[in-house]
Amino acid sequence: MASSSGSGEVATERRGIPGAQFVEDVQTYLAQAGLDVNSALAFLQERLQQYKLVEMKLLAQQRDLQAKIPDIEKCLDIVATLQAKKGSGEALLADFEVSEGIYSRARIEDTDSVCLWLGANVMLEYSCEEATTLLQKNLENAKASLEVLVADLQFLRDQVTITQVTIARVYNWDVHQKRICQAAAPAKDS
């Protein structure tokens, strides 16, 4: 059944996520690891659960970044609008959220600065140019982080698939070995 040569190749780790080992020859794999079938299956199931936990964390980070990017883009648009209105003499009317579900209307005259909410109850005042630079840098960082996260998720999904295939191969090998032993037992009795 699974009697090709070698026990497969070990994948490298990516950002702390260990690579899964594809098992070509189950018997060689079990001998090299010094495990019986039940121990090997328990180890592989545990590794699979670890991968699932990491996947949940990465998906949560991905959702956060996907929500953060439009917010940063919206802030960039607002700062650009303020800069465009600067010097025109006309005021800008804006509705802004004071608290969840509570909005207020503001009349914004010419302004040279904006306040950016940095998080952790910290808000700083920046010139419009500094705010644009900071927001663009934050946007670039968020997009780069999202790309890395997507690559990590793809790597993780590959490791999950390899681990699931390995579990199936070990289980099927065990069933095959038991059937061979059962077929040999009646032959000895006759």
Coordinates of C-alpha atoms in Angstrom, one line a residue:
M1 CA 0.0 0.0 0.0
A2 CA 2.4 2.7 1.2
S3 CA 5.7 1.1 0.6
S4 CA 7.6 3.5 -1.5
S5 CA 11.0 4.6 -0.4
G6 CA 11.8 7.1 2.4
S7 CA 9.6 8.7 4.8
G8 CA 9.1 11.9 2.9
E9 CA 10.6 15.3 3.2
V10 CA 10.4 17.7 6.2
A11 CA 9.1 21.1 5.3
T12 CA 10.7 24.1 6.9
E13 CA 9.0 26.3 9.4
R14 CA 7.5 29.6 8.5
R15 CA 7.1 32.4 11.1
G16 CA 6.9 29.9 14.0
I17 CA 4.6 27.5 12.2
P18 CA 6.3 24.1 12.0
G19 CA 6.2 22.3 8.6
A20 CA 4.4 19.0 8.3
Q21 CA 6.1 15.9 7.1
F22 CA 4.6 14.0 4.2
V23 CA 4.9 10.3 4.8
E24 CA 5.5 8.1 1.8
D25 CA 6.3 5.0 3.7
V26 CA 4.4 4.6 6.9
Q27 CA 6.4 1.7 8.2
T28 CA 9.7 3.6 7.8
Y29 CA 8.1 6.7 9.4
L30 CA 6.9 4.7 12.4
A31 CA 10.3 3.0 12.8
Q32 CA 12.3 6.3 12.5
A33 CA 10.0 8.1 14.9
G34 CA 10.0 5.2 17.3
L35 CA 6.2 5.3 17.6
D36 CA 3.4 2.8 17.4
V37 CA 0.3 3.5 15.2
N38 CA -1.8 4.9 18.1
S39 CA 1.0 7.2 19.3
A40 CA 1.7 8.4 15.8
L41 CA -2.0 9.1 15.2
A42 CA -2.3 10.9 18.6
F43 CA 0.8 13.0 17.7
L44 CA -0.6 13.9 14.3
Q45 CA -4.1 14.8 15.7
E46 CA -2.4 17.0 18.3
R47 CA -0.4 18.7 15.6
L48 CA -3.6 19.2 13.5
Q49 CA -5.3 20.8 16.5
Q50 CA -2.3 23.1 16.9
Y51 CA -2.6 24.1 13.2
K52 CA -6.3 24.8 13.6
L53 CA -5.6 27.0 16.6
V54 CA -3.0 29.0 14.8
E55 CA -5.3 29.3 11.8
M56 CA -8.0 30.8 14.0
K57 CA -5.6 33.4 15.3
L58 CA -4.3 34.3 11.9
L59 CA -7.9 34.6 10.5
A60 CA -8.7 37.0 13.4
Q61 CA -5.6 39.1 12.6
Q62 CA -6.7 39.0 8.9
R63 CA -10.2 40.3 9.8
D64 CA -8.7 43.1 11.9
L65 CA -6.3 44.2 9.1
Q66 CA -9.1 44.0 6.5
A67 CA -11.2 46.3 8.8
K68 CA -8.3 48.6 9.5
I69 CA -7.3 49.3 5.9
P70 CA -10.6 50.9 4.8
D71 CA -10.5 53.1 8.0
I72 CA -7.0 54.3 7.2
E73 CA -8.0 55.0 3.6
K74 CA -11.1 56.9 4.9
C75 CA -8.8 59.0 7.1
L76 CA -6.5 59.8 4.2
D77 CA -9.5 60.9 2.2
I78 CA -10.6 63.2 5.0
V79 CA -7.2 64.8 5.4
A80 CA -7.0 65.3 1.6
T81 CA -10.4 66.9 1.7
L82 CA -9.3 69.2 4.5
Q83 CA -6.2 70.2 2.5
A84 CA -8.3 70.8 -0.6
K85 CA -10.7 73.1 1.2
K86 CA -7.8 74.9 2.9
G87 CA -7.6 78.5 1.7
S88 CA -10.9 78.4 -0.2
G89 CA -12.7 80.3 2.5
E90 CA -15.6 77.9 2.7
A91 CA -16.3 75.8 5.8
L92 CA -16.6 72.1 5.7
L93 CA -19.6 70.5 7.4
A94 CA -19.0 67.1 8.8
D95 CA -20.8 64.5 10.9
F96 CA -18.5 62.6 13.2
E97 CA -19.1 59.8 15.6
V98 CA -18.8 60.8 19.2
S99 CA -19.6 57.4 20.7
E100 CA -21.1 54.3 19.4
G101 CA -24.3 55.3 17.5
I102 CA -24.0 59.0 18.6
Y103 CA -23.0 61.5 16.0
S104 CA -22.4 65.3 16.1
R105 CA -22.2 67.9 13.3
A106 CA -19.1 70.1 13.1
R107 CA -18.3 73.1 11.0
I108 CA -14.6 73.0 10.2
E109 CA -13.0 76.3 9.1
D110 CA -9.5 76.4 7.6
T111 CA -7.2 74.2 9.6
D112 CA -3.5 73.5 9.5
S113 CA -3.7 70.4 11.7
V114 CA -5.7 67.3 12.5
C115 CA -5.9 65.0 15.5
L116 CA -5.4 61.3 14.9
W117 CA -6.5 58.6 17.2
L118 CA -3.6 56.3 17.8
G119 CA -5.3 53.9 20.1
A120 CA -4.9 53.1 23.7
N121 CA -6.7 56.3 24.6
V122 CA -4.0 58.4 22.8
M123 CA -4.8 61.1 20.3
L124 CA -2.1 63.4 18.8
E125 CA -2.3 66.5 16.8
Y126 CA -0.4 66.5 13.5
S127 CA -0.1 69.0 10.6
C128 CA -2.0 67.9 7.6
E129 CA 1.2 66.9 5.8
E130 CA 2.5 64.9 8.7
A131 CA -0.9 63.2 9.1
T132 CA -0.9 62.3 5.4
T133 CA 2.6 60.9 5.6
L134 CA 1.8 58.9 8.8
L135 CA -1.4 57.5 7.4
Q136 CA 0.2 56.5 4.1
K137 CA 3.0 54.7 6.0
N138 CA 0.4 53.0 8.2
L139 CA -1.6 52.0 5.1
E140 CA 1.5 50.5 3.4
N141 CA 2.4 48.6 6.6
A142 CA -1.1 47.3 7.0
K143 CA -1.2 46.1 3.3
A144 CA 2.3 44.5 3.7
S145 CA 1.2 42.8 6.9
L146 CA -2.0 41.5 5.1
E147 CA 0.1 40.0 2.3
V148 CA 2.4 38.2 4.8
L149 CA -0.7 37.0 6.7
V150 CA -2.3 35.6 3.5
A151 CA 1.0 33.8 2.7
D152 CA 1.1 32.4 6.2
L153 CA -2.5 31.2 6.0
Q154 CA -1.7 29.5 2.6
F155 CA 1.3 27.8 4.2
L156 CA -0.8 26.7 7.2
R157 CA -3.5 25.3 5.0
D158 CA -0.9 23.3 3.1
Q159 CA 0.4 21.9 6.4
V160 CA -3.1 21.0 7.5
T161 CA -3.7 19.2 4.3
I162 CA -0.4 17.3 4.5
T163 CA -1.2 16.4 8.1
Q164 CA -4.7 15.1 7.3
V165 CA -3.3 13.0 4.4
T166 CA -0.6 11.6 6.7
I167 CA -3.2 10.7 9.3
A168 CA -5.3 8.9 6.7
R169 CA -2.2 7.1 5.4
V170 CA -1.2 5.9 8.9
Y171 CA -4.7 4.8 9.7
N172 CA -5.1 3.0 6.3
W173 CA -1.7 1.3 6.7
D174 CA -2.8 0.1 10.2
V175 CA -6.1 -1.3 8.8
H176 CA -4.2 -3.0 6.0
Q177 CA -1.7 -4.5 8.4
K178 CA -4.6 -5.8 10.6
R179 CA -6.3 -7.4 7.6
I180 CA -3.1 -9.1 6.6
C181 CA -2.7 -10.5 10.2
Q182 CA -6.3 -11.7 10.2
A183 CA -5.9 -13.3 6.8
A184 CA -2.7 -15.0 7.9
A185 CA -4.3 -16.3 11.2
P186 CA -7.0 -18.6 9.6
A187 CA -4.3 -19.9 7.2
K188 CA -2.2 -21.0 10.2
D189 CA -5.3 -22.7 11.9
S190 CA -6.0 -24.9 8.9

